[in-house]
């Protein structure tokens, strides 16, 4: 079990709290396109405000290269946070500079300041001790509530804990509790559903989880490298040829029989929303076709397995669900995840976007804000952000 401080262990009245959230949301032309992570952060901010704390919020956004890049400014995020939260958000024009220091110093109980994108500082991703110390000087308590960033040892997730008493936020606690259930004693059958484009992103988690699960259902672009490893011709589908040999070993290994691959797919003649397409058995794909979704027979099989699961974890869509012609597989999985009576957890931006698209996000046991972090945690790897919090809980 984890031993760290939570908000129940600290005195918040009159405190100034540096809150590391995950507000890494898609922004286009100054407008937030998906506010799931903002909505997820608001209850923690509200709890701190109601307890009489002043809140200095920080997050990264996108991948600016350690310098100021206006397209990655937090300003639109702060605007949306204020709209959704119903409270005023003061926007700092820097991360630890004069604007941030002055707004933090003047913060009243219940007030909220949002710092600029932490990745505008070159020291953020390098976990520069000087940046960690400068962030720590903005407050008297640090709360890490960004599970989606806990697998990265950055200044705003780990470095600041060297200088400031640190606690886990409610979102972090909920994430760790939910995922710990899958690690420590999952109700069986334990089913993992994996999708998404690249098998290289998921290979470590496949290798780690196969011995622990009862079934692993694989769709999305990643399934075609596995199908090729099984000896199928997969036409023009996405394939990572350099992984075929290691996947052959995986599939022929002791637990390879637990991997369920598609038997049919939606095959398209090009990668386009309006591409000509048909349902084809995997072995019937022609060399100029590409699979862009799992087929109806596969969907039906996957759904049955999910509905009979005691625990199920889903990461990654089954096809190009943003395009109507290729969304049936992902919709079937999302619907089954919502319907199963087992303990259901989904993680990863695309899976969550799909659940939201189909209006099902509130019908799972837990929807994780962390994609990569969730996978690493399920693999059994120590997350630097969690380890940093545990030092304060000893």
PDB file of C-alpha atoms in Angstrom, residues 25-328:
ATOM      1  CA  UNK A  25      -5.863  19.641 -23.032  1.00  0.00           C
ATOM      2  CA  UNK A  26      -6.164  20.076 -26.806  1.00  0.00           C
ATOM      3  CA  UNK A  27      -6.325  23.781 -27.714  1.00  0.00           C
ATOM      4  CA  UNK A  28      -7.033  25.004 -31.232  1.00  0.00           C
ATOM      5  CA  UNK A  29      -7.010  28.666 -32.232  1.00  0.00           C
ATOM      6  CA  UNK A  30      -7.257  29.750 -28.583  1.00  0.00           C
ATOM      7  CA  UNK A  31     -10.166  27.426 -27.790  1.00  0.00           C
ATOM      8  CA  UNK A  32     -10.141  24.324 -25.577  1.00  0.00           C
ATOM      9  CA  UNK A  33     -11.433  21.432 -27.692  1.00  0.00           C
ATOM     10  CA  UNK A  34     -11.882  18.817 -24.935  1.00  0.00           C
ATOM     11  CA  UNK A  35     -12.299  19.896 -21.315  1.00  0.00           C
ATOM     12  CA  UNK A  36     -12.353  16.444 -19.633  1.00  0.00           C
ATOM     13  CA  UNK A  37      -9.142  17.098 -17.682  1.00  0.00           C
ATOM     14  CA  UNK A  38     -10.250  20.589 -16.640  1.00  0.00           C
ATOM     15  CA  UNK A  39     -13.522  19.175 -15.301  1.00  0.00           C
ATOM     16  CA  UNK A  40     -11.561  16.467 -13.460  1.00  0.00           C
ATOM     17  CA  UNK A  41      -9.348  19.090 -11.761  1.00  0.00           C
ATOM     18  CA  UNK A  42     -12.137  21.358 -10.502  1.00  0.00           C
ATOM     19  CA  UNK A  43     -13.303  19.318  -7.455  1.00  0.00           C
ATOM     20  CA  UNK A  44      -9.794  19.438  -5.946  1.00  0.00           C
ATOM     21  CA  UNK A  45      -9.501  23.188  -6.534  1.00  0.00           C
ATOM     22  CA  UNK A  46     -12.946  23.677  -4.968  1.00  0.00           C
ATOM     23  CA  UNK A  47     -12.033  21.574  -1.942  1.00  0.00           C
ATOM     24  CA  UNK A  48      -8.883  23.652  -1.358  1.00  0.00           C
ATOM     25  CA  UNK A  49     -10.790  26.928  -1.792  1.00  0.00           C
ATOM     26  CA  UNK A  50     -13.581  25.872   0.559  1.00  0.00           C
ATOM     27  CA  UNK A  51     -10.993  24.897   3.193  1.00  0.00           C
ATOM     28  CA  UNK A  52      -9.642  28.455   3.057  1.00  0.00           C
ATOM     29  CA  UNK A  53      -6.510  27.870   0.996  1.00  0.00           C
ATOM     30  CA  UNK A  54      -5.151  30.084  -1.751  1.00  0.00           C
ATOM     31  CA  UNK A  55      -4.435  27.928  -4.778  1.00  0.00           C
ATOM     32  CA  UNK A  56      -1.516  28.333  -7.194  1.00  0.00           C
ATOM     33  CA  UNK A  57      -2.306  25.968 -10.062  1.00  0.00           C
ATOM     34  CA  UNK A  58       0.364  24.700 -12.437  1.00  0.00           C
ATOM     35  CA  UNK A  59       0.401  22.319 -15.401  1.00  0.00           C
ATOM     36  CA  UNK A  60       2.212  21.666 -18.638  1.00  0.00           C
ATOM     37  CA  UNK A  61       0.489  21.996 -22.016  1.00  0.00           C
ATOM     38  CA  UNK A  62       1.732  20.276 -25.154  1.00  0.00           C
ATOM     39  CA  UNK A  63       5.400  20.074 -26.014  1.00  0.00           C
ATOM     40  CA  UNK A  64       6.982  23.518 -26.256  1.00  0.00           C
ATOM     41  CA  UNK A  65      10.727  23.074 -26.366  1.00  0.00           C
ATOM     42  CA  UNK A  66      11.618  24.660 -23.034  1.00  0.00           C
ATOM     43  CA  UNK A  67      10.926  28.203 -24.160  1.00  0.00           C
ATOM     44  CA  UNK A  68       7.887  30.479 -24.515  1.00  0.00           C
ATOM     45  CA  UNK A  69       5.677  29.470 -27.438  1.00  0.00           C
ATOM     46  CA  UNK A  70       2.376  31.412 -27.587  1.00  0.00           C
ATOM     47  CA  UNK A  71       0.446  28.523 -29.152  1.00  0.00           C
ATOM     48  CA  UNK A  72       1.011  26.565 -25.920  1.00  0.00           C
ATOM     49  CA  UNK A  73      -0.036  29.355 -23.540  1.00  0.00           C
ATOM     50  CA  UNK A  74      -2.251  28.420 -20.585  1.00  0.00           C
ATOM     51  CA  UNK A  75      -4.444  31.512 -21.132  1.00  0.00           C
ATOM     52  CA  UNK A  76      -7.285  29.685 -22.976  1.00  0.00           C
ATOM     53  CA  UNK A  77      -7.120  26.906 -20.358  1.00  0.00           C
ATOM     54  CA  UNK A  78      -7.434  29.439 -17.522  1.00  0.00           C
ATOM     55  CA  UNK A  79     -10.385  31.060 -19.248  1.00  0.00           C
ATOM     56  CA  UNK A  80     -12.166  27.692 -19.581  1.00  0.00           C
ATOM     57  CA  UNK A  81     -11.286  26.746 -15.988  1.00  0.00           C
ATOM     58  CA  UNK A  82     -12.943  29.953 -14.761  1.00  0.00           C
ATOM     59  CA  UNK A  83     -16.043  29.334 -16.913  1.00  0.00           C
ATOM     60  CA  UNK A  84     -16.485  25.729 -15.782  1.00  0.00           C
ATOM     61  CA  UNK A  85     -15.501  26.277 -12.153  1.00  0.00           C
ATOM     62  CA  UNK A  86     -17.474  29.456 -11.605  1.00  0.00           C
ATOM     63  CA  UNK A  87     -14.571  31.159  -9.807  1.00  0.00           C
ATOM     64  CA  UNK A  88     -12.089  33.857 -10.808  1.00  0.00           C
ATOM     65  CA  UNK A  89      -8.726  32.659 -12.148  1.00  0.00           C
ATOM     66  CA  UNK A  90      -5.827  35.092 -12.147  1.00  0.00           C
ATOM     67  CA  UNK A  91      -3.439  34.296 -14.984  1.00  0.00           C
ATOM     68  CA  UNK A  92       0.307  34.668 -14.396  1.00  0.00           C
ATOM     69  CA  UNK A  93       2.338  35.605 -17.462  1.00  0.00           C
ATOM     70  CA  UNK A  94       5.262  33.382 -16.417  1.00  0.00           C
ATOM     71  CA  UNK A  95       6.044  30.262 -14.359  1.00  0.00           C
ATOM     72  CA  UNK A  96       8.328  31.479 -11.559  1.00  0.00           C
ATOM     73  CA  UNK A  97       9.045  35.054 -12.648  1.00  0.00           C
ATOM     74  CA  UNK A  98       7.835  38.414 -11.334  1.00  0.00           C
ATOM     75  CA  UNK A  99       4.199  37.901 -12.367  1.00  0.00           C
ATOM     76  CA  UNK A 100       3.924  34.476 -10.699  1.00  0.00           C
ATOM     77  CA  UNK A 101       5.668  35.625  -7.520  1.00  0.00           C
ATOM     78  CA  UNK A 102       3.577  38.757  -7.134  1.00  0.00           C
ATOM     79  CA  UNK A 103       0.208  37.036  -7.792  1.00  0.00           C
ATOM     80  CA  UNK A 104       1.102  34.198  -5.408  1.00  0.00           C
ATOM     81  CA  UNK A 105       2.224  36.628  -2.677  1.00  0.00           C
ATOM     82  CA  UNK A 106      -1.064  38.578  -2.881  1.00  0.00           C
ATOM     83  CA  UNK A 107      -3.287  35.491  -2.996  1.00  0.00           C
ATOM     84  CA  UNK A 108      -6.285  35.627  -0.656  1.00  0.00           C
ATOM     85  CA  UNK A 109      -7.884  32.512   0.895  1.00  0.00           C
ATOM     86  CA  UNK A 110     -10.101  30.943  -1.787  1.00  0.00           C
ATOM     87  CA  UNK A 111      -8.258  32.744  -4.585  1.00  0.00           C
ATOM     88  CA  UNK A 112      -6.871  30.934  -7.629  1.00  0.00           C
ATOM     89  CA  UNK A 113      -3.782  31.749  -9.689  1.00  0.00           C
ATOM     90  CA  UNK A 114      -2.811  29.797 -12.802  1.00  0.00           C
ATOM     91  CA  UNK A 115       0.868  29.773 -13.718  1.00  0.00           C
ATOM     92  CA  UNK A 116       2.021  29.797 -17.321  1.00  0.00           C
ATOM     93  CA  UNK A 117       2.939  26.495 -19.012  1.00  0.00           C
ATOM     94  CA  UNK A 118       5.601  24.795 -16.859  1.00  0.00           C
ATOM     95  CA  UNK A 119       7.308  23.546 -20.029  1.00  0.00           C
ATOM     96  CA  UNK A 120       8.083  27.127 -21.016  1.00  0.00           C
ATOM     97  CA  UNK A 121      10.947  26.626 -18.535  1.00  0.00           C
ATOM     98  CA  UNK A 122      13.878  24.623 -19.904  1.00  0.00           C
ATOM     99  CA  UNK A 123      14.432  23.217 -16.415  1.00  0.00           C
ATOM    100  CA  UNK A 124      11.003  21.546 -16.220  1.00  0.00           C
ATOM    101  CA  UNK A 125      11.664  18.350 -18.163  1.00  0.00           C
ATOM    102  CA  UNK A 126      15.271  18.235 -16.923  1.00  0.00           C
ATOM    103  CA  UNK A 127      14.011  18.379 -13.306  1.00  0.00           C
ATOM    104  CA  UNK A 128      16.351  21.286 -12.647  1.00  0.00           C
ATOM    105  CA  UNK A 129      16.735  21.738  -8.854  1.00  0.00           C
ATOM    106  CA  UNK A 130      16.689  25.527  -9.221  1.00  0.00           C
ATOM    107  CA  UNK A 131      13.275  25.442 -10.920  1.00  0.00           C
ATOM    108  CA  UNK A 132      11.923  23.012  -8.317  1.00  0.00           C
ATOM    109  CA  UNK A 133      13.106  25.386  -5.586  1.00  0.00           C
ATOM    110  CA  UNK A 134      11.629  28.447  -7.334  1.00  0.00           C
ATOM    111  CA  UNK A 135       8.246  26.712  -7.678  1.00  0.00           C
ATOM    112  CA  UNK A 136       8.383  25.712  -4.008  1.00  0.00           C
ATOM    113  CA  UNK A 137       8.900  29.346  -2.967  1.00  0.00           C
ATOM    114  CA  UNK A 138       5.445  30.209  -4.378  1.00  0.00           C
ATOM    115  CA  UNK A 139       3.603  28.281  -1.648  1.00  0.00           C
ATOM    116  CA  UNK A 140       3.742  26.580   1.748  1.00  0.00           C
ATOM    117  CA  UNK A 141       2.360  23.187   0.662  1.00  0.00           C
ATOM    118  CA  UNK A 142       2.574  21.147  -2.540  1.00  0.00           C
ATOM    119  CA  UNK A 143      -0.289  18.942  -3.752  1.00  0.00           C
ATOM    120  CA  UNK A 144       0.344  16.573  -6.652  1.00  0.00           C
ATOM    121  CA  UNK A 145      -2.954  15.736  -8.327  1.00  0.00           C
ATOM    122  CA  UNK A 146      -1.658  15.103 -11.858  1.00  0.00           C
ATOM    123  CA  UNK A 147      -1.613  11.333 -12.177  1.00  0.00           C
ATOM    124  CA  UNK A 148      -1.127  11.681 -15.951  1.00  0.00           C
ATOM    125  CA  UNK A 149       2.254  13.335 -15.287  1.00  0.00           C
ATOM    126  CA  UNK A 150       3.359  11.215 -12.322  1.00  0.00           C
ATOM    127  CA  UNK A 151       5.457   8.923 -14.515  1.00  0.00           C
ATOM    128  CA  UNK A 152       7.760  11.818 -15.417  1.00  0.00           C
ATOM    129  CA  UNK A 153      10.456  13.094 -13.063  1.00  0.00           C
ATOM    130  CA  UNK A 154       9.999  16.778 -13.862  1.00  0.00           C
ATOM    131  CA  UNK A 155      10.559  19.877 -11.734  1.00  0.00           C
ATOM    132  CA  UNK A 156       6.813  20.446 -11.181  1.00  0.00           C
ATOM    133  CA  UNK A 157       6.048  16.813 -10.291  1.00  0.00           C
ATOM    134  CA  UNK A 158       9.164  15.650  -8.413  1.00  0.00           C
ATOM    135  CA  UNK A 159      11.681  18.493  -8.000  1.00  0.00           C
ATOM    136  CA  UNK A 160       9.370  20.672  -5.951  1.00  0.00           C
ATOM    137  CA  UNK A 161       8.898  17.846  -3.382  1.00  0.00           C
ATOM    138  CA  UNK A 162      12.538  18.261  -2.317  1.00  0.00           C
ATOM    139  CA  UNK A 163      11.709  21.713  -0.956  1.00  0.00           C
ATOM    140  CA  UNK A 164       8.070  21.665   0.131  1.00  0.00           C
ATOM    141  CA  UNK A 165       5.855  19.440   2.269  1.00  0.00           C
ATOM    142  CA  UNK A 166       3.936  17.386  -0.267  1.00  0.00           C
ATOM    143  CA  UNK A 167       0.601  15.553  -0.349  1.00  0.00           C
ATOM    144  CA  UNK A 168      -1.385  13.543  -2.889  1.00  0.00           C
ATOM    145  CA  UNK A 169      -4.546  15.168  -4.216  1.00  0.00           C
ATOM    146  CA  UNK A 170      -7.923  13.380  -4.299  1.00  0.00           C
ATOM    147  CA  UNK A 171      -7.658  12.600  -8.033  1.00  0.00           C
ATOM    148  CA  UNK A 172      -4.244  11.018  -7.521  1.00  0.00           C
ATOM    149  CA  UNK A 173      -5.564   8.934  -4.629  1.00  0.00           C
ATOM    150  CA  UNK A 174      -8.582   7.770  -6.663  1.00  0.00           C
ATOM    151  CA  UNK A 175      -6.354   6.803  -9.606  1.00  0.00           C
ATOM    152  CA  UNK A 176      -3.952   4.804  -7.456  1.00  0.00           C
ATOM    153  CA  UNK A 177      -6.785   3.086  -5.573  1.00  0.00           C
ATOM    154  CA  UNK A 178      -8.532   2.050  -8.800  1.00  0.00           C
ATOM    155  CA  UNK A 179      -5.412   0.806 -10.558  1.00  0.00           C
ATOM    156  CA  UNK A 180      -4.138  -0.920  -7.403  1.00  0.00           C
ATOM    157  CA  UNK A 181      -7.274  -3.077  -7.455  1.00  0.00           C
ATOM    158  CA  UNK A 182      -6.211  -4.346 -10.890  1.00  0.00           C
ATOM    159  CA  UNK A 183      -2.643  -4.982  -9.753  1.00  0.00           C
ATOM    160  CA  UNK A 184      -3.061  -6.513  -6.327  1.00  0.00           C
ATOM    161  CA  UNK A 185      -6.151  -8.682  -6.451  1.00  0.00           C
ATOM    162  CA  UNK A 186      -8.260  -8.301  -9.604  1.00  0.00           C
ATOM    163  CA  UNK A 187     -11.647  -9.995  -9.583  1.00  0.00           C
ATOM    164  CA  UNK A 188     -11.461 -12.681 -12.265  1.00  0.00           C
ATOM    165  CA  UNK A 189     -11.748 -13.132 -15.117  1.00  0.00           C
ATOM    166  CA  UNK A 190      -9.335 -10.200 -15.559  1.00  0.00           C
ATOM    167  CA  UNK A 191      -9.514  -8.857 -19.108  1.00  0.00           C
ATOM    168  CA  UNK A 192      -7.308  -6.212 -20.739  1.00  0.00           C
ATOM    169  CA  UNK A 193      -8.390  -4.529 -23.989  1.00  0.00           C
ATOM    170  CA  UNK A 194      -5.642  -2.818 -25.972  1.00  0.00           C
ATOM    171  CA  UNK A 195      -5.911  -0.712 -29.113  1.00  0.00           C
ATOM    172  CA  UNK A 196      -4.366   2.356 -30.658  1.00  0.00           C
ATOM    173  CA  UNK A 197      -2.017   2.778 -33.564  1.00  0.00           C
ATOM    174  CA  UNK A 198       1.348   1.366 -32.531  1.00  0.00           C
ATOM    175  CA  UNK A 199       2.185  -1.926 -30.902  1.00  0.00           C
ATOM    176  CA  UNK A 200       5.565  -0.426 -29.866  1.00  0.00           C
ATOM    177  CA  UNK A 201       3.682   1.810 -27.382  1.00  0.00           C
ATOM    178  CA  UNK A 202       1.990  -1.203 -25.786  1.00  0.00           C
ATOM    179  CA  UNK A 203       4.572  -4.009 -26.055  1.00  0.00           C
ATOM    180  CA  UNK A 204       6.017  -3.552 -22.529  1.00  0.00           C
ATOM    181  CA  UNK A 205       2.551  -3.621 -20.988  1.00  0.00           C
ATOM    182  CA  UNK A 206       1.605  -6.678 -23.073  1.00  0.00           C
ATOM    183  CA  UNK A 207       4.691  -8.557 -21.907  1.00  0.00           C
ATOM    184  CA  UNK A 208       4.094  -7.523 -18.302  1.00  0.00           C
ATOM    185  CA  UNK A 209       0.344  -8.178 -18.148  1.00  0.00           C
ATOM    186  CA  UNK A 210      -0.053 -11.361 -20.205  1.00  0.00           C
ATOM    187  CA  UNK A 211       0.987 -13.662 -17.316  1.00  0.00           C
ATOM    188  CA  UNK A 212      -1.498 -11.853 -15.019  1.00  0.00           C
ATOM    189  CA  UNK A 213      -4.635 -11.622 -17.177  1.00  0.00           C
ATOM    190  CA  UNK A 214      -7.170 -14.210 -18.268  1.00  0.00           C
ATOM    191  CA  UNK A 215      -7.662 -12.650 -21.714  1.00  0.00           C
ATOM    192  CA  UNK A 216      -6.102  -9.838 -23.735  1.00  0.00           C
ATOM    193  CA  UNK A 217      -8.221  -8.418 -26.555  1.00  0.00           C
ATOM    194  CA  UNK A 218      -6.221  -6.532 -29.188  1.00  0.00           C
ATOM    195  CA  UNK A 219      -7.609  -4.226 -31.897  1.00  0.00           C
ATOM    196  CA  UNK A 220      -6.656  -0.894 -33.428  1.00  0.00           C
ATOM    197  CA  UNK A 221      -3.743  -0.343 -35.782  1.00  0.00           C
ATOM    198  CA  UNK A 222      -1.463  -2.277 -33.419  1.00  0.00           C
ATOM    199  CA  UNK A 223      -3.242  -5.578 -34.130  1.00  0.00           C
ATOM    200  CA  UNK A 224      -1.880  -5.775 -37.676  1.00  0.00           C
ATOM    201  CA  UNK A 225       1.731  -6.189 -36.568  1.00  0.00           C
ATOM    202  CA  UNK A 226       0.522  -9.054 -34.358  1.00  0.00           C
ATOM    203  CA  UNK A 227      -1.520 -10.544 -37.203  1.00  0.00           C
ATOM    204  CA  UNK A 228       1.559 -10.375 -39.429  1.00  0.00           C
ATOM    205  CA  UNK A 229       3.512 -12.169 -36.688  1.00  0.00           C
ATOM    206  CA  UNK A 230       0.793 -14.853 -36.848  1.00  0.00           C
ATOM    207  CA  UNK A 231       1.508 -15.263 -40.562  1.00  0.00           C
ATOM    208  CA  UNK A 232      -1.345 -13.255 -42.082  1.00  0.00           C
ATOM    209  CA  UNK A 233      -0.954 -10.916 -45.034  1.00  0.00           C
ATOM    210  CA  UNK A 234      -2.392  -7.631 -43.834  1.00  0.00           C
ATOM    211  CA  UNK A 235      -2.211  -5.626 -47.050  1.00  0.00           C
ATOM    212  CA  UNK A 236      -1.436  -1.943 -46.650  1.00  0.00           C
ATOM    213  CA  UNK A 237      -2.307  -1.856 -42.929  1.00  0.00           C
ATOM    214  CA  UNK A 238      -0.076  -0.178 -40.369  1.00  0.00           C
ATOM    215  CA  UNK A 239       2.748  -2.609 -39.498  1.00  0.00           C
ATOM    216  CA  UNK A 240       5.901  -2.162 -37.412  1.00  0.00           C
ATOM    217  CA  UNK A 241       8.064  -4.714 -39.200  1.00  0.00           C
ATOM    218  CA  UNK A 242      10.947  -4.481 -36.727  1.00  0.00           C
ATOM    219  CA  UNK A 243       8.688  -5.923 -33.997  1.00  0.00           C
ATOM    220  CA  UNK A 244       7.333  -8.942 -35.891  1.00  0.00           C
ATOM    221  CA  UNK A 245      10.009 -11.362 -34.599  1.00  0.00           C
ATOM    222  CA  UNK A 246       9.600 -10.431 -30.926  1.00  0.00           C
ATOM    223  CA  UNK A 247       5.810 -10.656 -31.277  1.00  0.00           C
ATOM    224  CA  UNK A 248       6.135 -14.131 -32.803  1.00  0.00           C
ATOM    225  CA  UNK A 249       7.984 -15.145 -29.625  1.00  0.00           C
ATOM    226  CA  UNK A 250       5.293 -13.528 -27.467  1.00  0.00           C
ATOM    227  CA  UNK A 251       2.427 -15.248 -29.289  1.00  0.00           C
ATOM    228  CA  UNK A 252       4.143 -18.648 -29.225  1.00  0.00           C
ATOM    229  CA  UNK A 253       5.179 -18.252 -25.589  1.00  0.00           C
ATOM    230  CA  UNK A 254       3.561 -19.685 -22.502  1.00  0.00           C
ATOM    231  CA  UNK A 255       0.805 -17.064 -22.338  1.00  0.00           C
ATOM    232  CA  UNK A 256       0.387 -16.325 -26.060  1.00  0.00           C
ATOM    233  CA  UNK A 257      -2.913 -18.194 -26.112  1.00  0.00           C
ATOM    234  CA  UNK A 258      -4.468 -15.448 -24.002  1.00  0.00           C
ATOM    235  CA  UNK A 259      -4.118 -12.921 -26.864  1.00  0.00           C
ATOM    236  CA  UNK A 260      -7.342 -12.542 -28.846  1.00  0.00           C
ATOM    237  CA  UNK A 261      -6.780 -11.022 -32.298  1.00  0.00           C
ATOM    238  CA  UNK A 262      -9.430  -9.908 -34.807  1.00  0.00           C
ATOM    239  CA  UNK A 263     -10.805 -12.504 -37.189  1.00  0.00           C
ATOM    240  CA  UNK A 264     -12.456  -9.856 -39.343  1.00  0.00           C
ATOM    241  CA  UNK A 265     -11.803  -6.172 -40.003  1.00  0.00           C
ATOM    242  CA  UNK A 266     -13.254  -3.189 -41.798  1.00  0.00           C
ATOM    243  CA  UNK A 267     -10.870  -2.956 -44.768  1.00  0.00           C
ATOM    244  CA  UNK A 268     -10.571   0.365 -46.622  1.00  0.00           C
ATOM    245  CA  UNK A 269      -9.014   1.253 -49.959  1.00  0.00           C
ATOM    246  CA  UNK A 270      -7.330   4.388 -48.535  1.00  0.00           C
ATOM    247  CA  UNK A 271      -6.811   6.255 -45.266  1.00  0.00           C
ATOM    248  CA  UNK A 272      -9.711   8.684 -45.560  1.00  0.00           C
ATOM    249  CA  UNK A 273     -13.053   9.301 -43.855  1.00  0.00           C
ATOM    250  CA  UNK A 274     -14.907   8.613 -47.108  1.00  0.00           C
ATOM    251  CA  UNK A 275     -12.735   5.695 -48.278  1.00  0.00           C
ATOM    252  CA  UNK A 276     -14.393   2.752 -49.953  1.00  0.00           C
ATOM    253  CA  UNK A 277     -14.573  -0.061 -47.403  1.00  0.00           C
ATOM    254  CA  UNK A 278     -15.904  -3.544 -46.717  1.00  0.00           C
ATOM    255  CA  UNK A 279     -15.956  -6.108 -43.947  1.00  0.00           C
ATOM    256  CA  UNK A 280     -13.334  -8.773 -44.695  1.00  0.00           C
ATOM    257  CA  UNK A 281     -12.028 -11.834 -42.912  1.00  0.00           C
ATOM    258  CA  UNK A 282      -8.407 -11.136 -41.972  1.00  0.00           C
ATOM    259  CA  UNK A 283      -7.111 -13.739 -44.442  1.00  0.00           C
ATOM    260  CA  UNK A 284      -9.145 -12.183 -47.283  1.00  0.00           C
ATOM    261  CA  UNK A 285      -7.599  -8.708 -47.222  1.00  0.00           C
ATOM    262  CA  UNK A 286      -6.051  -7.684 -50.529  1.00  0.00           C
ATOM    263  CA  UNK A 287      -2.587  -6.145 -50.730  1.00  0.00           C
ATOM    264  CA  UNK A 288      -3.918  -2.633 -51.401  1.00  0.00           C
ATOM    265  CA  UNK A 289      -6.428  -2.622 -48.517  1.00  0.00           C
ATOM    266  CA  UNK A 290      -5.820  -1.405 -44.975  1.00  0.00           C
ATOM    267  CA  UNK A 291      -7.737  -2.326 -41.825  1.00  0.00           C
ATOM    268  CA  UNK A 292      -9.262   0.717 -40.116  1.00  0.00           C
ATOM    269  CA  UNK A 293     -11.539  -1.002 -37.569  1.00  0.00           C
ATOM    270  CA  UNK A 294     -12.264  -4.421 -36.125  1.00  0.00           C
ATOM    271  CA  UNK A 295     -15.117  -6.250 -37.855  1.00  0.00           C
ATOM    272  CA  UNK A 296     -18.569  -7.174 -36.466  1.00  0.00           C
ATOM    273  CA  UNK A 297     -17.719 -10.822 -35.647  1.00  0.00           C
ATOM    274  CA  UNK A 298     -14.643  -9.700 -33.679  1.00  0.00           C
ATOM    275  CA  UNK A 299     -16.676  -6.959 -31.960  1.00  0.00           C
ATOM    276  CA  UNK A 300     -19.280  -9.499 -30.876  1.00  0.00           C
ATOM    277  CA  UNK A 301     -16.599 -11.827 -29.474  1.00  0.00           C
ATOM    278  CA  UNK A 302     -14.791  -8.988 -27.642  1.00  0.00           C
ATOM    279  CA  UNK A 303     -18.092  -7.716 -26.179  1.00  0.00           C
ATOM    280  CA  UNK A 304     -18.966 -11.175 -24.797  1.00  0.00           C
ATOM    281  CA  UNK A 305     -15.560 -11.441 -23.103  1.00  0.00           C
ATOM    282  CA  UNK A 306     -15.870  -7.938 -21.588  1.00  0.00           C
ATOM    283  CA  UNK A 307     -19.417  -8.501 -20.355  1.00  0.00           C
ATOM    284  CA  UNK A 308     -18.279 -11.674 -18.577  1.00  0.00           C
ATOM    285  CA  UNK A 309     -15.254 -10.014 -16.967  1.00  0.00           C
ATOM    286  CA  UNK A 310     -14.776  -9.567 -13.212  1.00  0.00           C
ATOM    287  CA  UNK A 311     -12.257  -6.774 -13.931  1.00  0.00           C
ATOM    288  CA  UNK A 312     -11.502  -5.077 -17.234  1.00  0.00           C
ATOM    289  CA  UNK A 313      -9.006  -2.402 -18.268  1.00  0.00           C
ATOM    290  CA  UNK A 314      -9.235  -0.653 -21.653  1.00  0.00           C
ATOM    291  CA  UNK A 315      -6.575   1.501 -23.310  1.00  0.00           C
ATOM    292  CA  UNK A 316      -6.754   2.456 -26.988  1.00  0.00           C
ATOM    293  CA  UNK A 317      -9.502   2.560 -29.638  1.00  0.00           C
ATOM    294  CA  UNK A 318     -10.321  -0.351 -31.963  1.00  0.00           C
ATOM    295  CA  UNK A 319     -10.206   1.763 -35.128  1.00  0.00           C
ATOM    296  CA  UNK A 320     -10.295   5.287 -36.513  1.00  0.00           C
ATOM    297  CA  UNK A 321     -13.374   6.091 -34.436  1.00  0.00           C
ATOM    298  CA  UNK A 322     -13.322   9.796 -35.364  1.00  0.00           C
ATOM    299  CA  UNK A 323     -14.582   8.702 -38.804  1.00  0.00           C
ATOM    300  CA  UNK A 324     -18.122   7.308 -38.758  1.00  0.00           C
ATOM    301  CA  UNK A 325     -17.403   4.426 -41.132  1.00  0.00           C
ATOM    302  CA  UNK A 326     -14.712   3.085 -38.801  1.00  0.00           C
ATOM    303  CA  UNK A 327     -16.170   3.680 -35.324  1.00  0.00           C
ATOM    304  CA  UNK A 328     -18.433   0.647 -34.799  1.00  0.00           C
TER     305      UNK A 328
END
